[in-house]
Each structure stands twice: as C-alpha cells, then as structure tokens.
Short mmCIF file of C-alpha atoms and ligand atoms in Angstrom, two decimals:
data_model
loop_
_atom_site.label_atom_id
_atom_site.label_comp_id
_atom_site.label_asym_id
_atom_site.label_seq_id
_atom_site.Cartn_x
_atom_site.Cartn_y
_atom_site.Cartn_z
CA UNK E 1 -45.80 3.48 29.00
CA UNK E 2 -42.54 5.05 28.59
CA UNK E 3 -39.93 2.57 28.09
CA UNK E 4 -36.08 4.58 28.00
CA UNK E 5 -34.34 2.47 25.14
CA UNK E 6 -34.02 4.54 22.51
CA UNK E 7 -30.19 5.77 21.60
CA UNK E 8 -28.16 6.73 18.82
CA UNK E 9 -26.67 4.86 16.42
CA UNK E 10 -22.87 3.13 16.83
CA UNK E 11 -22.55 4.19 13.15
CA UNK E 12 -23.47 7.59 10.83
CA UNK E 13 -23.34 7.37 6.97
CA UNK E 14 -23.74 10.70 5.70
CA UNK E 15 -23.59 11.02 1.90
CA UNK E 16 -19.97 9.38 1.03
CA UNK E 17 -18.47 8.88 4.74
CA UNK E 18 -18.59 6.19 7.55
CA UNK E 19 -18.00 7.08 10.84
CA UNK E 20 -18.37 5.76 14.31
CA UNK E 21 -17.38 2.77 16.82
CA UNK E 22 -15.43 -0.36 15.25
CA UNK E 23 -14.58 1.56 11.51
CA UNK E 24 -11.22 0.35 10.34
CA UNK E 25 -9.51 2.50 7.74
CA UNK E 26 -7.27 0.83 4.86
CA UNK E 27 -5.01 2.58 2.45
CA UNK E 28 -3.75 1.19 -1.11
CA UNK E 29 -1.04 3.43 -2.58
CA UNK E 30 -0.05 3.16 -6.14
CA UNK E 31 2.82 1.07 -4.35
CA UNK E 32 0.76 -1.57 -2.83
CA UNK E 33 -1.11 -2.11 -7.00
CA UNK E 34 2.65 -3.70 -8.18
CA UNK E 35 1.21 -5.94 -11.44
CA UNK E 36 -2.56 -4.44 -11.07
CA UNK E 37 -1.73 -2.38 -14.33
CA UNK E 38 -1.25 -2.99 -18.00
CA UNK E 39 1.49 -0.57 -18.51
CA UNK E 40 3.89 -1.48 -16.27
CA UNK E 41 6.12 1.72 -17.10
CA UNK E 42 3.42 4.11 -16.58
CA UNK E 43 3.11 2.70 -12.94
CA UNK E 44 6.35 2.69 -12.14
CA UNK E 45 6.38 6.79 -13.35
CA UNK E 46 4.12 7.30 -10.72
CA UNK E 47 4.29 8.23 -7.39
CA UNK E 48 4.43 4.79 -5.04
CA UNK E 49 3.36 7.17 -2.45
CA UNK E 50 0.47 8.31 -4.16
CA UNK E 51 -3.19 7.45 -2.64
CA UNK E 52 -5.05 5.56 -4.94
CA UNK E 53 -7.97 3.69 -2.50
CA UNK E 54 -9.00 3.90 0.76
CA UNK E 55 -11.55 1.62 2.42
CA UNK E 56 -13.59 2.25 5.78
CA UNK E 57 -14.71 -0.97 6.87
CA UNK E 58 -17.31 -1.80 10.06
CA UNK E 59 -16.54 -5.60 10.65
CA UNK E 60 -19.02 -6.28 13.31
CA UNK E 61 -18.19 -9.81 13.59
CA UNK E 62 -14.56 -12.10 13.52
CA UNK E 63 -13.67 -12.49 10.15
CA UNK E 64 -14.80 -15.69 8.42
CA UNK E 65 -17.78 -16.20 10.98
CA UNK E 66 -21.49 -17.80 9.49
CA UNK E 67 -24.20 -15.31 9.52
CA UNK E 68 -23.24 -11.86 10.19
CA UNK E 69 -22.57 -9.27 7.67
CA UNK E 70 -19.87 -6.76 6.69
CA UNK E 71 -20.44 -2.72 5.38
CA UNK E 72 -17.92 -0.90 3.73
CA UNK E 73 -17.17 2.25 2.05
CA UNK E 74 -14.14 2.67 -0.66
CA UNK E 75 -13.30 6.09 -2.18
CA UNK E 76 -11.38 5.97 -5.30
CA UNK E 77 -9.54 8.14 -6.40
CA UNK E 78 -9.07 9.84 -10.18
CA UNK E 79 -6.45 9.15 -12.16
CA UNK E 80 -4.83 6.76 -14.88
CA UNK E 81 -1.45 4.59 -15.35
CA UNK E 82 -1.39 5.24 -19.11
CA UNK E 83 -4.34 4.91 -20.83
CA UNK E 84 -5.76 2.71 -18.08
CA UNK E 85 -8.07 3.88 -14.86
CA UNK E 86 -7.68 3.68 -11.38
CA UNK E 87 -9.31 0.89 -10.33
CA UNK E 88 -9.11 -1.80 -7.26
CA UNK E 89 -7.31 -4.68 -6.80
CA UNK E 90 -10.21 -6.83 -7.50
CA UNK E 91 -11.42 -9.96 -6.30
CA UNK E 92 -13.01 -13.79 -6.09
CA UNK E 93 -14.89 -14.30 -2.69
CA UNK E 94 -12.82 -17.08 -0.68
CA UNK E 95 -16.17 -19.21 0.06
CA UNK E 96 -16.52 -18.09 -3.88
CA UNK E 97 -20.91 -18.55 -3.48
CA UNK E 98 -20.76 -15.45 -1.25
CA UNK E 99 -22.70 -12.65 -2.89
CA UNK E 100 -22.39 -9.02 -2.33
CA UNK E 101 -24.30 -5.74 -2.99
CA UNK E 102 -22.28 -2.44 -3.90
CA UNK E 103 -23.55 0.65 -4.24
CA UNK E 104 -22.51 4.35 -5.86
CA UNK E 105 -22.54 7.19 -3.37
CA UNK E 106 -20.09 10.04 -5.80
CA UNK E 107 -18.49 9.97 -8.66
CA UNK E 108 -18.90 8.16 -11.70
CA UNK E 109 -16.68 4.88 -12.57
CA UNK E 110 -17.30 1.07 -13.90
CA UNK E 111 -18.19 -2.31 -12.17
CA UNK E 112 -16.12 -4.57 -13.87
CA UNK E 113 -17.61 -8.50 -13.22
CA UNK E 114 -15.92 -11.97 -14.60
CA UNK E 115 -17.50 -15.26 -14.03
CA UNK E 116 -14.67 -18.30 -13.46
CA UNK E 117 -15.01 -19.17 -17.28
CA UNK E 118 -13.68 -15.07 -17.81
CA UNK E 119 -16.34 -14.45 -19.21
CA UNK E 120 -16.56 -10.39 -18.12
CA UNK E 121 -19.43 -8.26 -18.36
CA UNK E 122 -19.56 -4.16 -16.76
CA UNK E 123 -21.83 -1.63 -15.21
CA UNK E 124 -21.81 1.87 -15.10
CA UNK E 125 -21.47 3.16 -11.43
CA UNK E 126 -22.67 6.54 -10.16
CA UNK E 127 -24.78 7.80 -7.37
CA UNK E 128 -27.72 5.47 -6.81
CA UNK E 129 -26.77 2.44 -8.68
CA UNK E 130 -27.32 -0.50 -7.52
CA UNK E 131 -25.15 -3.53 -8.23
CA UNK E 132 -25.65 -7.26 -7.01
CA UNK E 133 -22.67 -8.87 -7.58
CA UNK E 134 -23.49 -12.64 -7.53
CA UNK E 135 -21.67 -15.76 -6.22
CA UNK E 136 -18.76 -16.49 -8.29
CA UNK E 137 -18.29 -13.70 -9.91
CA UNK E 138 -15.04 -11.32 -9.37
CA UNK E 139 -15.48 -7.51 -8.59
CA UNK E 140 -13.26 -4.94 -9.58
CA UNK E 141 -13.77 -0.97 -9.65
CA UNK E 142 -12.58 1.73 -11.92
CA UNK E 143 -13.00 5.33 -11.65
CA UNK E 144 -13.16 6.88 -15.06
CA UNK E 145 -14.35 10.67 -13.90
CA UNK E 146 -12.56 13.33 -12.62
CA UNK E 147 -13.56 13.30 -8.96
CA UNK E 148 -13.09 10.26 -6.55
CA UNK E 149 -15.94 7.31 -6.99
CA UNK E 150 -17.39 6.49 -3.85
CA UNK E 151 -19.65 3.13 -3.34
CA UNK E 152 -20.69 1.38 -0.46
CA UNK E 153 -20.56 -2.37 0.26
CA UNK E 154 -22.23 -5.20 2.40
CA UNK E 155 -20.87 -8.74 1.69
CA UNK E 156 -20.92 -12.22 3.96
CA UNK E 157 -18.47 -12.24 6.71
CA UNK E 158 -17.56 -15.09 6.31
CA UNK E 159 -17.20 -14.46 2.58
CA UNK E 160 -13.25 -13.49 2.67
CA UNK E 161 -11.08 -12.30 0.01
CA UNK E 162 -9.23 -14.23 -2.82
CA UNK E 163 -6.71 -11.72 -4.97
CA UNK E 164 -4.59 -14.50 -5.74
CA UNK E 165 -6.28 -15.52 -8.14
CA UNK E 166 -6.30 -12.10 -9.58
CA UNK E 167 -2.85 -11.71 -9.02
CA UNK E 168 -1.91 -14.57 -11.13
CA UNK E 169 -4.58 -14.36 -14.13
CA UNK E 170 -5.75 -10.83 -13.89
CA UNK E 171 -9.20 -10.13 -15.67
CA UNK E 172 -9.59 -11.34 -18.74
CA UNK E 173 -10.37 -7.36 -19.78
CA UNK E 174 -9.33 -4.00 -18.81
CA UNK E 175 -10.80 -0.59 -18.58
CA UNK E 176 -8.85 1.57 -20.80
CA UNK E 177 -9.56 5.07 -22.05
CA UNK E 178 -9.67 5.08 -25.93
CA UNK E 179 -10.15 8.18 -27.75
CA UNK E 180 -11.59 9.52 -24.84
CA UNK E 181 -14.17 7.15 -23.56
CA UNK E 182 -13.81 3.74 -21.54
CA UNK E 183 -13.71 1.32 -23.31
CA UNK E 184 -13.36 -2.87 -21.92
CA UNK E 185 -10.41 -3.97 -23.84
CA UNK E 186 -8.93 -7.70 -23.78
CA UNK E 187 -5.72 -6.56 -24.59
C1 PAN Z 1 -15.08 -4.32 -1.06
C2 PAN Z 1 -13.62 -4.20 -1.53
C3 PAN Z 1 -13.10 -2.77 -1.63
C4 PAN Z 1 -11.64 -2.71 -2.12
O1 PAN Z 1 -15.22 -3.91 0.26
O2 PAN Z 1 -12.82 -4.97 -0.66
O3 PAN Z 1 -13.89 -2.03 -2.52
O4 PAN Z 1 -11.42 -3.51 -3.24
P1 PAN Z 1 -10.35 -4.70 -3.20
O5 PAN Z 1 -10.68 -5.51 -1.97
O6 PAN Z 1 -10.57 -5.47 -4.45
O7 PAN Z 1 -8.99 -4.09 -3.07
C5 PAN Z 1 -15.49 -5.78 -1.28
O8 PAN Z 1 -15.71 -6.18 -2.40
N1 PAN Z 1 -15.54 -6.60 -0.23
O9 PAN Z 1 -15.83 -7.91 -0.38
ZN1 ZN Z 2 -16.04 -8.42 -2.46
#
C-alpha cells in the first residue's frame, strides 16, 4: 500500500549551518559584551562593531512552555580582548534544573562550567564532542583557535536564560592565554 506522506524536512543541518522555516538569527558584537571581559581597556580598543557571536536558533515552541525543546547553533568567532578569548556571555538556566546538551561542529575552543558554589570545572570543545551540561550549572564558551568554533545546542524550552547573575558575579575563572596556551585563571 502506498501511503503519500513522506516530505522533506522544515529544517537542514549541514556540517556547521541551520537553515530552514522558523530559524531566528542573533548577533552579539563586541558592543553588546560591555563587562564580559577582564581587561576592560583592551575591549574598549576594539571595534564595538566587530562580530563576535552569532546564534541561529529554531524555537519550535513559545518561550517558557513545559515539554518541547529548543536547537541552536552559535558560531564564534576568533579573537582575544588582551590575553583573554572570545567567549559568550554565559549563563544560569532561569528554571536553573534545566539541563542542556552542546555539541562541537568546527573549530576548537573550551566549555567553561560553574556549579552555584563557583566551583568551575572545563572541557575541551572540537568537532564531535559531546558535552551534557547539567542542571545548575552555568555555560560559557571560548574559542581559543584560529578559526570560528561552531557547536550546536538543544536545551528545555521552558528552560530560559539568566545572565544576570553573570552580569553581576561573573565566573569565578577566566580563560586566558598564558604563554601561549589556555589556561583557567581566577584572576
Ligand atoms: C545556547 C547559548 C548560545 C549563546 O544556545 O544561548 O550559545 O550563548 P549566551 O546565551 O550565553 O550568549 C544556550 O546555552 N542556550 O540555553
Ligand atoms: Zn543554556
């Protein structure tokens, strides 16, 4: 029996891309990262123009509704504000149990984790890892290669987004490239 129900997908993931119906695209320019960095000078050197994120996002769901899930995609790109990495924002979940998987697509970089003690821990990041980032536990990205770090994401939707905590209290270490290597530093 022939049964005519098979189509194509909505969505195509190809490598390091997401495209298709319902992807939202968000920028963050070295301008939007005021009080991300250590080195506040270095920042303010560079570019507020300059790219330093972008996130594709397919929110199939409202925002904050129970049961559905969320994919993204979020190329970063390479560079430093002195001695320190481009990294993300960072952040706590709002409903701070909601887990998350991310995963490296290009690029090399660092997962950088802290518990709500600040207790911080990191992984390495590069094509086929594999990180579960459990509840509780803030997320943060840094790119320490020399091409842009690509990883994918699938979190809660109704997990939302805290940075103010971030905002105020920062990590309780940074990424920061020390004779050459990256290096977590609690300065
Ligand atoms: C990711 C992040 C994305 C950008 O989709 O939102 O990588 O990082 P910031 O949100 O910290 O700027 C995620 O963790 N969602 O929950
Ligand atoms: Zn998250």
């Amino acid at each position: 029996m022939n049964v005519p129900n098979i189509s194509m997908p909505e969505l195509f993931f190809g490598g390091a891309t997401l495209t298709g119906t319902g992807i939202t695209k968000s920028l963050r320019t070295i301008g939007d990262l005021a009080g991300i960095f250590a080195d506040e000078t270095a920042w303010a050197a560079l570019s507020p123009d300059k790219l330093v994120y972008e996130v594709y996002s397919h929110l199939s769901v409202p925002e904050g509704t129970e049961g559905g899930l969320f994919f993204g995609l979020t190329r970063l790109f390479p560079g430093k504000a002195g001695n320190e990495y481009f990294m993300t924002k960072g952040h706590f979940h709002r409903k701070i149990d909601r887990m998350e998987y991310y995963w490296g697509l290009e690029g090399d970089g660092i997962l950088i984790l802290m518990d709500e003690n600040r207790s911080v821990r990191a992984e390495k990041m590069f094509p086929g890892s594999l990180h579960l980032i459990g509840g509780g536990i803030a997320h943060r990205v840094a790119n320490t290669g020399n091409v842009p770090l690509s990883f994918a994401a699938c979190w809660a939707s109704d997990a939302g987004h805290n940075y103010q905590e971030i905002a105020d209290n920062g990590f309780a270490a940074r990424l920061m490239e020390i004779n050459g290597t990256p290096q977590l530093c609690t300065i």
